[in-house]
PDB file of C-alpha atoms in Angstrom:
ATOM      1  CA  MET U1064       0.005   0.013   0.028  1.00 44.00           C
ATOM      2  CA  SER U1065       1.280   3.522  -0.840  1.00 48.00           C
ATOM      3  CA  GLU U1066      -0.850   5.420   1.735  1.00 51.00           C
ATOM      4  CA  THR U1067       1.170   6.566   4.769  1.00 59.00           C
ATOM      5  CA  SER U1068      -1.762   7.111   7.092  1.00 72.00           C
ATOM      6  CA  THR U1069      -5.396   5.917   7.693  1.00 84.00           C
ATOM      7  CA  TYR U1070      -8.340   8.328   7.466  1.00 86.00           C
ATOM      8  CA  THR U1071     -10.825   8.193  10.208  1.00 93.00           C
ATOM      9  CA  PRO U1072     -14.113   9.666   9.006  1.00 94.00           C
ATOM     10  CA  PRO U1073     -15.771  12.142  11.347  1.00 94.00           C
ATOM     11  CA  LYS U1074     -19.159  11.407  12.770  1.00 96.00           C
ATOM     12  CA  VAL U1075     -20.698  14.118  10.595  1.00 97.00           C
ATOM     13  CA  TRP U1076     -18.996  15.169   7.348  1.00 94.00           C
ATOM     14  CA  THR U1077     -18.716  18.848   6.648  1.00 93.00           C
ATOM     15  CA  TRP U1078     -17.538  20.634   3.448  1.00 89.00           C
ATOM     16  CA  GLU U1079     -14.627  22.905   4.523  1.00 80.00           C
ATOM     17  CA  GLN U1080     -12.535  23.193   1.405  1.00 70.00           C
ATOM     18  CA  PRO U1081     -12.174  22.025  -2.161  1.00 66.00           C
ATOM     19  CA  ASN U1082     -10.990  18.419  -2.389  1.00 65.00           C
ATOM     20  CA  GLY U1083      -8.268  19.184  -4.755  1.00 62.00           C
ATOM     21  CA  GLY U1084      -7.895  17.833  -8.399  1.00 65.00           C
ATOM     22  CA  GLU U1085      -8.880  19.110 -11.822  1.00 68.00           C
ATOM     23  CA  PHE U1086     -12.548  19.688 -11.110  1.00 67.00           C
ATOM     24  CA  ALA U1087     -12.166  20.870  -7.364  1.00 65.00           C
ATOM     25  CA  SER U1088     -13.511  24.404  -8.305  1.00 68.00           C
ATOM     26  CA  ILE U1089     -16.932  23.108  -9.498  1.00 79.00           C
ATOM     27  CA  ASN U1090     -17.497  20.180  -7.142  1.00 84.00           C
ATOM     28  CA  ARG U1091     -19.874  21.021  -4.328  1.00 87.00           C
ATOM     29  CA  PRO U1092     -22.270  19.050  -2.087  1.00 91.00           C
ATOM     30  CA  VAL U1093     -25.414  21.091  -2.743  1.00 93.00           C
ATOM     31  CA  SER U1094     -27.522  21.504  -5.955  1.00 96.00           C
ATOM     32  CA  GLY U1095     -29.117  24.548  -7.544  1.00 96.00           C
ATOM     33  CA  SER U1096     -27.971  27.568  -9.467  1.00 96.00           C
ATOM     34  CA  THR U1097     -25.185  29.931  -8.541  1.00 94.00           C
ATOM     35  CA  HIS U1098     -26.138  32.674 -10.849  1.00 96.00           C
ATOM     36  CA  GLU U1099     -28.960  34.027 -13.136  1.00 97.00           C
ATOM     37  CA  LYS U1100     -28.508  33.390 -16.807  1.00 97.00           C
ATOM     38  CA  ASP U1101     -30.986  32.258 -19.482  1.00 98.00           C
ATOM     39  CA  LEU U1102     -30.123  29.612 -21.998  1.00 98.00           C
ATOM     40  CA  PRO U1103     -29.683  30.615 -25.600  1.00 98.00           C
ATOM     41  CA  VAL U1104     -32.274  29.367 -28.128  1.00 98.00           C
ATOM     42  CA  GLY U1105     -31.623  28.662 -31.745  1.00 98.00           C
ATOM     43  CA  GLU U1106     -33.937  28.273 -34.779  1.00 98.00           C
ATOM     44  CA  HIS U1107     -34.313  24.539 -34.451  1.00 98.00           C
ATOM     45  CA  PRO U1108     -36.845  22.617 -32.192  1.00 97.00           C
ATOM     46  CA  LEU U1109     -34.062  20.624 -30.600  1.00 98.00           C
ATOM     47  CA  GLN U1110     -31.873  22.620 -28.444  1.00 98.00           C
ATOM     48  CA  LEU U1111     -28.854  20.886 -27.044  1.00 99.00           C
ATOM     49  CA  TYR U1112     -26.684  22.304 -24.180  1.00 98.00           C
ATOM     50  CA  SER U1113     -23.572  20.199 -23.773  1.00 98.00           C
ATOM     51  CA  LEU U1114     -19.766  19.613 -24.027  1.00 98.00           C
ATOM     52  CA  ALA U1115     -17.922  16.958 -25.947  1.00 98.00           C
ATOM     53  CA  THR U1116     -17.243  14.659 -23.055  1.00 98.00           C
ATOM     54  CA  PRO U1117     -18.211  11.007 -23.446  1.00 98.00           C
ATOM     55  CA  ASN U1118     -21.714  11.769 -22.189  1.00 98.00           C
ATOM     56  CA  GLY U1119     -22.077  14.712 -24.325  1.00 98.00           C
ATOM     57  CA  VAL U1120     -20.794  12.915 -27.386  1.00 98.00           C
ATOM     58  CA  LYS U1121     -23.359  10.150 -27.141  1.00 98.00           C
ATOM     59  CA  VAL U1122     -26.035  12.605 -28.074  1.00 98.00           C
ATOM     60  CA  THR U1123     -24.383  14.537 -30.829  1.00 98.00           C
ATOM     61  CA  ILE U1124     -23.473  11.245 -32.415  1.00 98.00           C
ATOM     62  CA  MET U1125     -27.212  10.130 -32.178  1.00 98.00           C
ATOM     63  CA  LEU U1126     -28.362  13.500 -33.684  1.00 98.00           C
ATOM     64  CA  GLU U1127     -25.909  13.313 -36.618  1.00 98.00           C
ATOM     65  CA  GLU U1128     -26.874   9.562 -37.276  1.00 98.00           C
ATOM     66  CA  LEU U1129     -30.552  10.721 -37.435  1.00 98.00           C
ATOM     67  CA  LEU U1130     -29.652  13.434 -39.881  1.00 98.00           C
ATOM     68  CA  ALA U1131     -27.704  10.885 -41.977  1.00 98.00           C
ATOM     69  CA  LEU U1132     -30.824   8.972 -42.290  1.00 98.00           C
ATOM     70  CA  GLY U1133     -32.511  11.922 -43.828  1.00 98.00           C
ATOM     71  CA  ILE U1134     -34.619  12.889 -40.800  1.00 98.00           C
ATOM     72  CA  GLU U1135     -34.843  16.643 -41.287  1.00 97.00           C
ATOM     73  CA  ALA U1136     -36.704  17.083 -38.017  1.00 98.00           C
ATOM     74  CA  ALA U1137     -33.647  16.014 -36.068  1.00 98.00           C
ATOM     75  CA  GLU U1138     -31.874  19.279 -36.982  1.00 98.00           C
ATOM     76  CA  TYR U1139     -30.575  20.933 -33.812  1.00 98.00           C
ATOM     77  CA  ASP U1140     -28.753  23.769 -32.269  1.00 98.00           C
ATOM     78  CA  ALA U1141     -25.863  22.685 -29.962  1.00 98.00           C
ATOM     79  CA  TRP U1142     -24.625  25.311 -27.356  1.00 98.00           C
ATOM     80  CA  LEU U1143     -21.408  24.947 -25.561  1.00 98.00           C
ATOM     81  CA  ILE U1144     -21.516  24.504 -21.815  1.00 98.00           C
ATOM     82  CA  ARG U1145     -18.101  25.062 -20.203  1.00 97.00           C
ATOM     83  CA  ILE U1146     -18.339  23.026 -17.097  1.00 96.00           C
ATOM     84  CA  ASN U1147     -14.960  24.149 -15.815  1.00 93.00           C
ATOM     85  CA  GLU U1148     -16.293  27.647 -15.736  1.00 94.00           C
ATOM     86  CA  GLY U1149     -19.585  26.667 -14.057  1.00 94.00           C
ATOM     87  CA  ASP U1150     -21.987  27.190 -16.891  1.00 97.00           C
ATOM     88  CA  GLN U1151     -23.932  24.188 -15.734  1.00 97.00           C
ATOM     89  CA  PHE U1152     -24.901  26.177 -12.514  1.00 97.00           C
ATOM     90  CA  SER U1153     -26.790  28.931 -14.368  1.00 97.00           C
ATOM     91  CA  SER U1154     -30.440  29.252 -13.610  1.00 98.00           C
ATOM     92  CA  GLY U1155     -31.277  28.392 -17.257  1.00 98.00           C
ATOM     93  CA  PHE U1156     -29.307  25.190 -17.222  1.00 98.00           C
ATOM     94  CA  VAL U1157     -30.572  24.073 -13.860  1.00 98.00           C
ATOM     95  CA  GLY U1158     -34.098  24.595 -15.169  1.00 98.00           C
ATOM     96  CA  ALA U1159     -33.166  22.175 -17.968  1.00 98.00           C
ATOM     97  CA  ASN U1160     -31.420  19.810 -15.787  1.00 98.00           C
ATOM     98  CA  PRO U1161     -31.718  20.115 -11.940  1.00 98.00           C
ATOM     99  CA  ASN U1162     -28.716  17.746 -11.610  1.00 97.00           C
ATOM    100  CA  SER U1163     -26.404  20.413 -13.322  1.00 97.00           C
ATOM    101  CA  LYS U1164     -24.702  17.774 -15.578  1.00 97.00           C
ATOM    102  CA  ILE U1165     -24.293  17.881 -19.383  1.00 98.00           C
ATOM    103  CA  PRO U1166     -26.022  17.012 -21.602  1.00 98.00           C
ATOM    104  CA  ALA U1167     -29.362  18.569 -21.504  1.00 98.00           C
ATOM    105  CA  LEU U1168     -31.794  18.701 -24.348  1.00 99.00           C
ATOM    106  CA  VAL U1169     -34.905  20.854 -24.712  1.00 98.00           C
ATOM    107  CA  ASP U1170     -37.443  19.853 -27.350  1.00 98.00           C
ATOM    108  CA  ARG U1171     -39.355  23.018 -28.337  1.00 98.00           C
ATOM    109  CA  SER U1172     -41.546  21.114 -30.822  1.00 98.00           C
ATOM    110  CA  THR U1173     -43.795  20.306 -27.910  1.00 98.00           C
ATOM    111  CA  THR U1174     -46.002  22.540 -25.907  1.00 98.00           C
ATOM    112  CA  PRO U1175     -44.846  23.211 -23.357  1.00 97.00           C
ATOM    113  CA  PRO U1176     -41.167  22.398 -24.365  1.00 98.00           C
ATOM    114  CA  THR U1177     -40.028  18.974 -23.062  1.00 98.00           C
ATOM    115  CA  ARG U1178     -36.781  18.866 -21.072  1.00 98.00           C
ATOM    116  CA  VAL U1179     -34.634  15.700 -21.277  1.00 98.00           C
ATOM    117  CA  PHE U1180     -31.616  15.105 -19.151  1.00 98.00           C
ATOM    118  CA  GLU U1181     -29.261  12.183 -18.582  1.00 98.00           C
ATOM    119  CA  SER U1182     -27.652  11.031 -21.743  1.00 98.00           C
ATOM    120  CA  GLY U1183     -29.263   7.614 -21.744  1.00 98.00           C
ATOM    121  CA  SER U1184     -32.705   9.208 -21.380  1.00 98.00           C
ATOM    122  CA  ILE U1185     -31.936  11.557 -24.268  1.00 98.00           C
ATOM    123  CA  LEU U1186     -30.867   8.702 -26.501  1.00 98.00           C
ATOM    124  CA  LEU U1187     -34.024   6.753 -25.713  1.00 98.00           C
ATOM    125  CA  TYR U1188     -36.180   9.911 -26.211  1.00 98.00           C
ATOM    126  CA  LEU U1189     -34.731  10.585 -29.632  1.00 98.00           C
ATOM    127  CA  ALA U1190     -34.917   6.866 -30.676  1.00 98.00           C
ATOM    128  CA  GLU U1191     -38.604   6.792 -29.762  1.00 98.00           C
ATOM    129  CA  LYS U1192     -39.401  10.195 -31.214  1.00 98.00           C
ATOM    130  CA  PHE U1193     -37.905   9.487 -34.623  1.00 98.00           C
ATOM    131  CA  GLY U1194     -38.358   5.649 -34.651  1.00 98.00           C
ATOM    132  CA  ALA U1195     -34.667   4.819 -35.313  1.00 98.00           C
ATOM    133  CA  PHE U1196     -31.740   2.902 -33.808  1.00 98.00           C
ATOM    134  CA  LEU U1197     -34.035   1.070 -31.251  1.00 98.00           C
ATOM    135  CA  PRO U1198     -35.453  -2.268 -32.412  1.00 98.00           C
ATOM    136  CA  LYS U1199     -39.246  -2.648 -32.358  1.00 98.00           C
ATOM    137  CA  HIS U1200     -39.323  -6.407 -31.631  1.00 98.00           C
ATOM    138  CA  PRO U1201     -39.700  -6.775 -27.914  1.00 98.00           C
ATOM    139  CA  ALA U1202     -36.813  -9.058 -27.331  1.00 98.00           C
ATOM    140  CA  ALA U1203     -34.338  -7.052 -29.451  1.00 98.00           C
ATOM    141  CA  ARG U1204     -35.608  -3.779 -27.924  1.00 98.00           C
ATOM    142  CA  THR U1205     -35.070  -5.134 -24.437  1.00 98.00           C
ATOM    143  CA  GLU U1206     -31.586  -6.359 -25.198  1.00 98.00           C
ATOM    144  CA  THR U1207     -30.768  -2.936 -26.526  1.00 98.00           C
ATOM    145  CA  LEU U1208     -32.032  -1.256 -23.323  1.00 98.00           C
ATOM    146  CA  ASN U1209     -30.223  -3.903 -21.208  1.00 98.00           C
ATOM    147  CA  TRP U1210     -26.898  -2.605 -22.705  1.00 98.00           C
ATOM    148  CA  LEU U1211     -27.935   1.059 -22.594  1.00 98.00           C
ATOM    149  CA  PHE U1212     -28.522   0.764 -18.904  1.00 98.00           C
ATOM    150  CA  TRP U1213     -25.431  -1.273 -18.375  1.00 98.00           C
ATOM    151  CA  GLN U1214     -23.525   1.605 -19.727  1.00 98.00           C
ATOM    152  CA  MET U1215     -25.265   4.150 -17.524  1.00 98.00           C
ATOM    153  CA  GLY U1216     -24.599   2.039 -14.365  1.00 97.00           C
ATOM    154  CA  SER U1217     -21.027   1.181 -15.381  1.00 96.00           C
ATOM    155  CA  ALA U1218     -19.603   4.396 -16.590  1.00 91.00           C
ATOM    156  CA  PRO U1219     -19.330   5.992 -13.094  1.00 93.00           C
ATOM    157  CA  TYR U1220     -16.759   3.191 -12.241  1.00 95.00           C
ATOM    158  CA  LEU U1221     -14.864   4.093 -15.300  1.00 96.00           C
ATOM    159  CA  GLY U1222     -15.105   7.919 -15.155  1.00 95.00           C
ATOM    160  CA  GLY U1223     -15.707   8.855 -11.611  1.00 93.00           C
ATOM    161  CA  GLY U1224     -13.669   5.903 -10.271  1.00 97.00           C
ATOM    162  CA  PHE U1225     -10.823   4.881 -12.426  1.00 97.00           C
ATOM    163  CA  GLY U1226     -10.510   8.155 -14.397  1.00 97.00           C
ATOM    164  CA  HIS U1227     -10.622  10.333 -11.267  1.00 95.00           C
ATOM    165  CA  PHE U1228      -8.076   8.420  -9.118  1.00 96.00           C
ATOM    166  CA  TYR U1229      -5.702   7.421 -12.073  1.00 97.00           C
ATOM    167  CA  LYS U1230      -5.740  10.798 -13.934  1.00 96.00           C
ATOM    168  CA  TYR U1231      -7.313  13.719 -11.986  1.00 94.00           C
ATOM    169  CA  ALA U1232      -6.927  13.168  -8.283  1.00 93.00           C
ATOM    170  CA  PRO U1233      -4.145  15.424  -6.759  1.00 91.00           C
ATOM    171  CA  GLU U1234      -2.434  12.435  -5.357  1.00 92.00           C
ATOM    172  CA  LYS U1235      -2.034   8.811  -6.516  1.00 94.00           C
ATOM    173  CA  PHE U1236      -3.053   5.983  -4.077  1.00 94.00           C
ATOM    174  CA  GLU U1237      -2.692   2.342  -4.762  1.00 96.00           C
ATOM    175  CA  TYR U1238      -5.848   1.059  -3.157  1.00 96.00           C
ATOM    176  CA  PRO U1239      -8.429   3.104  -5.281  1.00 97.00           C
ATOM    177  CA  ILE U1240      -6.458   2.827  -8.421  1.00 98.00           C
ATOM    178  CA  ASP U1241      -6.332  -0.998  -7.933  1.00 98.00           C
ATOM    179  CA  ARG U1242     -10.004  -1.164  -7.124  1.00 97.00           C
ATOM    180  CA  PHE U1243     -11.342   0.716 -10.119  1.00 98.00           C
ATOM    181  CA  THR U1244      -8.746  -0.724 -12.561  1.00 98.00           C
ATOM    182  CA  MET U1245     -10.068  -4.181 -11.652  1.00 98.00           C
ATOM    183  CA  GLU U1246     -13.628  -3.078 -12.330  1.00 98.00           C
ATOM    184  CA  THR U1247     -12.761  -1.242 -15.541  1.00 98.00           C
ATOM    185  CA  LYS U1248     -11.008  -4.298 -16.940  1.00 98.00           C
ATOM    186  CA  ARG U1249     -13.822  -6.512 -15.969  1.00 98.00           C
ATOM    187  CA  GLN U1250     -16.313  -4.205 -17.771  1.00 98.00           C
ATOM    188  CA  ILE U1251     -14.097  -4.228 -20.886  1.00 98.00           C
ATOM    189  CA  ASP U1252     -14.015  -8.045 -20.605  1.00 98.00           C
ATOM    190  CA  VAL U1253     -17.886  -8.110 -20.530  1.00 98.00           C
ATOM    191  CA  LEU U1254     -17.861  -6.130 -23.828  1.00 98.00           C
ATOM    192  CA  GLU U1255     -15.125  -8.412 -25.273  1.00 98.00           C
ATOM    193  CA  LYS U1256     -17.130 -11.531 -24.672  1.00 98.00           C
ATOM    194  CA  ALA U1257     -20.399 -10.045 -25.975  1.00 98.00           C
ATOM    195  CA  LEU U1258     -18.560  -8.881 -29.133  1.00 98.00           C
ATOM    196  CA  SER U1259     -17.032 -12.227 -29.797  1.00 98.00           C
ATOM    197  CA  GLU U1260     -20.668 -13.354 -30.732  1.00 97.00           C
ATOM    198  CA  ARG U1261     -22.127 -10.451 -32.570  1.00 98.00           C
ATOM    199  CA  PRO U1262     -21.060  -7.346 -34.635  1.00 98.00           C
ATOM    200  CA  TYR U1263     -22.734  -4.816 -32.381  1.00 98.00           C
ATOM    201  CA  ILE U1264     -23.298  -4.611 -28.688  1.00 98.00           C
ATOM    202  CA  ALA U1265     -26.970  -5.598 -28.768  1.00 98.00           C
ATOM    203  CA  GLY U1266     -26.910  -7.951 -31.814  1.00 98.00           C
ATOM    204  CA  ASP U1267     -26.701  -7.543 -35.700  1.00 98.00           C
ATOM    205  CA  ASP U1268     -27.760  -3.887 -35.775  1.00 98.00           C
ATOM    206  CA  TYR U1269     -26.137  -0.677 -34.736  1.00 98.00           C
ATOM    207  CA  THR U1270     -28.277   0.893 -31.953  1.00 98.00           C
ATOM    208  CA  ILE U1271     -28.372   3.501 -29.231  1.00 98.00           C
ATOM    209  CA  ALA U1272     -26.462   0.931 -27.148  1.00 98.00           C
ATOM    210  CA  ASP U1273     -23.505   1.326 -29.325  1.00 98.00           C
ATOM    211  CA  MET U1274     -23.834   5.071 -29.328  1.00 98.00           C
ATOM    212  CA  ALA U1275     -23.948   5.028 -25.434  1.00 98.00           C
ATOM    213  CA  ILE U1276     -20.921   2.723 -24.997  1.00 98.00           C
ATOM    214  CA  PHE U1277     -18.555   3.959 -27.723  1.00 98.00           C
ATOM    215  CA  PRO U1278     -17.658   7.299 -26.395  1.00 98.00           C
ATOM    216  CA  TRP U1279     -16.634   5.714 -23.161  1.00 98.00           C
ATOM    217  CA  TYR U1280     -15.216   2.276 -23.803  1.00 98.00           C
ATOM    218  CA  GLY U1281     -14.581   2.772 -27.375  1.00 98.00           C
ATOM    219  CA  ALA U1282     -12.500   5.896 -26.625  1.00 98.00           C
ATOM    220  CA  LEU U1283     -10.749   4.026 -23.915  1.00 98.00           C
ATOM    221  CA  VAL U1284      -9.481   1.179 -26.161  1.00 98.00           C
ATOM    222  CA  LEU U1285      -8.626   3.682 -28.837  1.00 98.00           C
ATOM    223  CA  GLY U1286      -6.245   5.433 -26.459  1.00 97.00           C
ATOM    224  CA  ARG U1287      -8.287   8.667 -26.019  1.00 97.00           C
ATOM    225  CA  LEU U1288      -9.196   8.424 -22.387  1.00 97.00           C
ATOM    226  CA  TYR U1289      -6.967   9.201 -19.392  1.00 97.00           C
ATOM    227  CA  ASP U1290      -3.726   8.327 -21.174  1.00 97.00           C
ATOM    228  CA  ALA U1291      -4.538   4.819 -19.792  1.00 97.00           C
ATOM    229  CA  ALA U1292      -4.294   2.482 -22.874  1.00 97.00           C
ATOM    230  CA  GLU U1293      -0.909   0.919 -21.940  1.00 98.00           C
ATOM    231  CA  PHE U1294      -1.791   0.666 -18.294  1.00 98.00           C
ATOM    232  CA  LEU U1295      -5.058  -1.176 -19.026  1.00 98.00           C
ATOM    233  CA  ALA U1296      -3.529  -3.292 -21.824  1.00 98.00           C
ATOM    234  CA  VAL U1297      -6.275  -2.465 -24.172  1.00 98.00           C
ATOM    235  CA  ASP U1298      -4.720  -4.293 -27.147  1.00 97.00           C
ATOM    236  CA  ASP U1299      -5.701  -7.482 -25.370  1.00 98.00           C
ATOM    237  CA  TYR U1300      -9.360  -6.736 -26.126  1.00 98.00           C
ATOM    238  CA  THR U1301      -9.308  -7.380 -29.830  1.00 98.00           C
ATOM    239  CA  ASN U1302     -13.092  -7.547 -30.480  1.00 98.00           C
ATOM    240  CA  VAL U1303     -13.714  -4.360 -28.546  1.00 98.00           C
ATOM    241  CA  LYS U1304     -11.056  -2.602 -30.598  1.00 98.00           C
ATOM    242  CA  ALA U1305     -12.363  -3.816 -33.804  1.00 98.00           C
ATOM    243  CA  TRP U1306     -15.914  -2.610 -32.902  1.00 98.00           C
ATOM    244  CA  ALA U1307     -14.540   0.718 -31.726  1.00 98.00           C
ATOM    245  CA  GLU U1308     -12.644   1.241 -34.902  1.00 98.00           C
ATOM    246  CA  LYS U1309     -15.628   0.369 -37.084  1.00 98.00           C
ATOM    247  CA  ILE U1310     -17.863   2.792 -35.192  1.00 98.00           C
ATOM    248  CA  ASP U1311     -15.153   5.453 -35.140  1.00 98.00           C
ATOM    249  CA  ASN U1312     -15.029   5.560 -39.019  1.00 98.00           C
ATOM    250  CA  ARG U1313     -18.823   6.178 -39.388  1.00 98.00           C
ATOM    251  CA  PRO U1314     -19.131   9.644 -40.962  1.00 98.00           C
ATOM    252  CA  ALA U1315     -21.899  10.747 -38.411  1.00 98.00           C
ATOM    253  CA  VAL U1316     -19.658   9.636 -35.537  1.00 98.00           C
ATOM    254  CA  ILE U1317     -16.822  11.668 -36.986  1.00 98.00           C
ATOM    255  CA  ARG U1318     -19.099  14.666 -37.121  1.00 98.00           C
ATOM    256  CA  GLY U1319     -20.649  14.153 -33.768  1.00 98.00           C
ATOM    257  CA  ARG U1320     -17.355  13.897 -31.938  1.00 98.00           C
ATOM    258  CA  LYS U1321     -16.467  17.498 -33.103  1.00 98.00           C
ATOM    259  CA  VAL U1322     -19.613  19.125 -31.748  1.00 98.00           C
ATOM    260  CA  ASN U1323     -19.245  21.225 -28.546  1.00 98.00           C
ATOM    261  CA  LYS U1324     -15.528  20.305 -28.447  1.00 98.00           C
ATOM    262  CA  ALA U1325     -13.321  22.996 -27.065  1.00 97.00           C
ATOM    263  CA  TRP U1326      -9.893  21.352 -26.816  1.00 96.00           C
ATOM    264  CA  GLY U1327      -7.396  19.508 -29.009  1.00 95.00           C
ATOM    265  CA  GLU U1328      -6.654  20.165 -32.654  1.00 94.00           C
ATOM    266  CA  GLU U1329      -8.489  23.342 -33.865  1.00 94.00           C
ATOM    267  CA  HIS U1330      -9.868  21.698 -36.978  1.00 92.00           C
ATOM    268  CA  GLU U1331     -11.819  19.165 -34.759  1.00 94.00           C
ATOM    269  CA  GLN U1332     -13.409  21.849 -32.517  1.00 97.00           C
ATOM    270  CA  VAL U1333     -16.824  22.991 -33.274  1.00 98.00           C
ATOM    271  CA  HIS U1334     -17.891  24.990 -30.184  1.00 98.00           C
ATOM    272  CA  GLU U1335     -21.415  25.420 -31.407  1.00 98.00           C
ATOM    273  CA  ARG U1336     -23.420  23.734 -34.130  1.00 98.00           C
ATOM    274  CA  HIS U1337     -26.389  25.279 -35.814  1.00 98.00           C
ATOM    275  CA  SER U1338     -26.334  23.727 -39.291  1.00 97.00           C
ATOM    276  CA  ALA U1339     -24.492  20.993 -41.180  1.00 96.00           C
ATOM    277  CA  ASP U1340     -22.216  23.787 -42.604  1.00 96.00           C
ATOM    278  CA  ASP U1341     -20.693  24.232 -39.131  1.00 97.00           C
ATOM    279  CA  LEU U1342     -19.076  20.792 -39.486  1.00 95.00           C
ATOM    280  CA  GLU U1343     -17.643  21.312 -42.920  1.00 87.00           C
ATOM    281  CA  PRO U1344     -13.852  21.449 -43.005  1.00 76.00           C
ATOM    282  CA  LYS U1345     -12.715  25.130 -42.945  1.00 65.00           C
ATOM    283  CA  PRO U1346     -10.540  26.319 -45.816  1.00 61.00           C
ATOM    284  CA  ALA U1347      -6.951  26.874 -45.076  1.00 53.00           C
ATOM    285  CA  VAL U1348      -5.926  30.525 -44.574  1.00 50.00           C
ATOM    286  CA  GLU U1349      -3.234  31.535 -46.961  1.00 49.00           C
ATOM    287  CA  SER U1350      -0.210  33.350 -45.314  1.00 45.00           C
ATOM    288  CA  ALA U1351       0.834  36.812 -46.476  1.00 44.00           C
ATOM    289  CA  ALA U1352       3.989  35.297 -48.161  1.00 45.00           C
ATOM    290  CA  GLU U1353       1.697  33.253 -50.357  1.00 43.00           C
TER     291      GLU U1353
END
């Protein structure tokens, strides 16, 4: 064990100071807004307020896949929510999601507008609204939802557990890293075994289950999360890697991964998305010498 002392919890925990780490400035033990600010509204019925984290990317992939099917009613405005700056604690965002987590969707095609929060709920809402990426046969539908809810229940171990202690915590401790590494590898192995029997997570067809799982576990085995690919020996999971690479090459996925992204290569960042043109490659700017 690398810890040098044992922590004895008090009888009653109190919040006295930030707990350190990359997200210390926005973590707090109470809910609700910290400031008054309305959410912007664009011209489309679907208004998305998000950031290109794994949970945010799930929804932009889904919307881009719907548009790729020719479903024009899935056109949307995507507004950037900078969680490191506390945008999720505005009164407008809290009205869309009282849990102050991205993504949040507002469907203004209904009266009154329908708010949808939690990424899995948004995927299910859109699948049912537009009749796509969710099988109609009861058994196939249930299998898809099994995996959707598996992801929703499993990701906190990967993100809040492994990702936090391995990547973001201000100090590294052996026990929590070992604990969450074990669980993360077990989860990847669950996917490895499932994908040894079928091309997609829930069966023969690409569904919202794949869209939910790919931004987390697909990104992990592709080396995009937490700089942990070597540590987790992701090359051992050949079926998961093949599945991730197949989905990663889908045009709608390539587009969806750019929306609300505010880091990385500039050509991959689309802070806001209001039309398909926003995702088109930008022409190179010629230098004065040319």
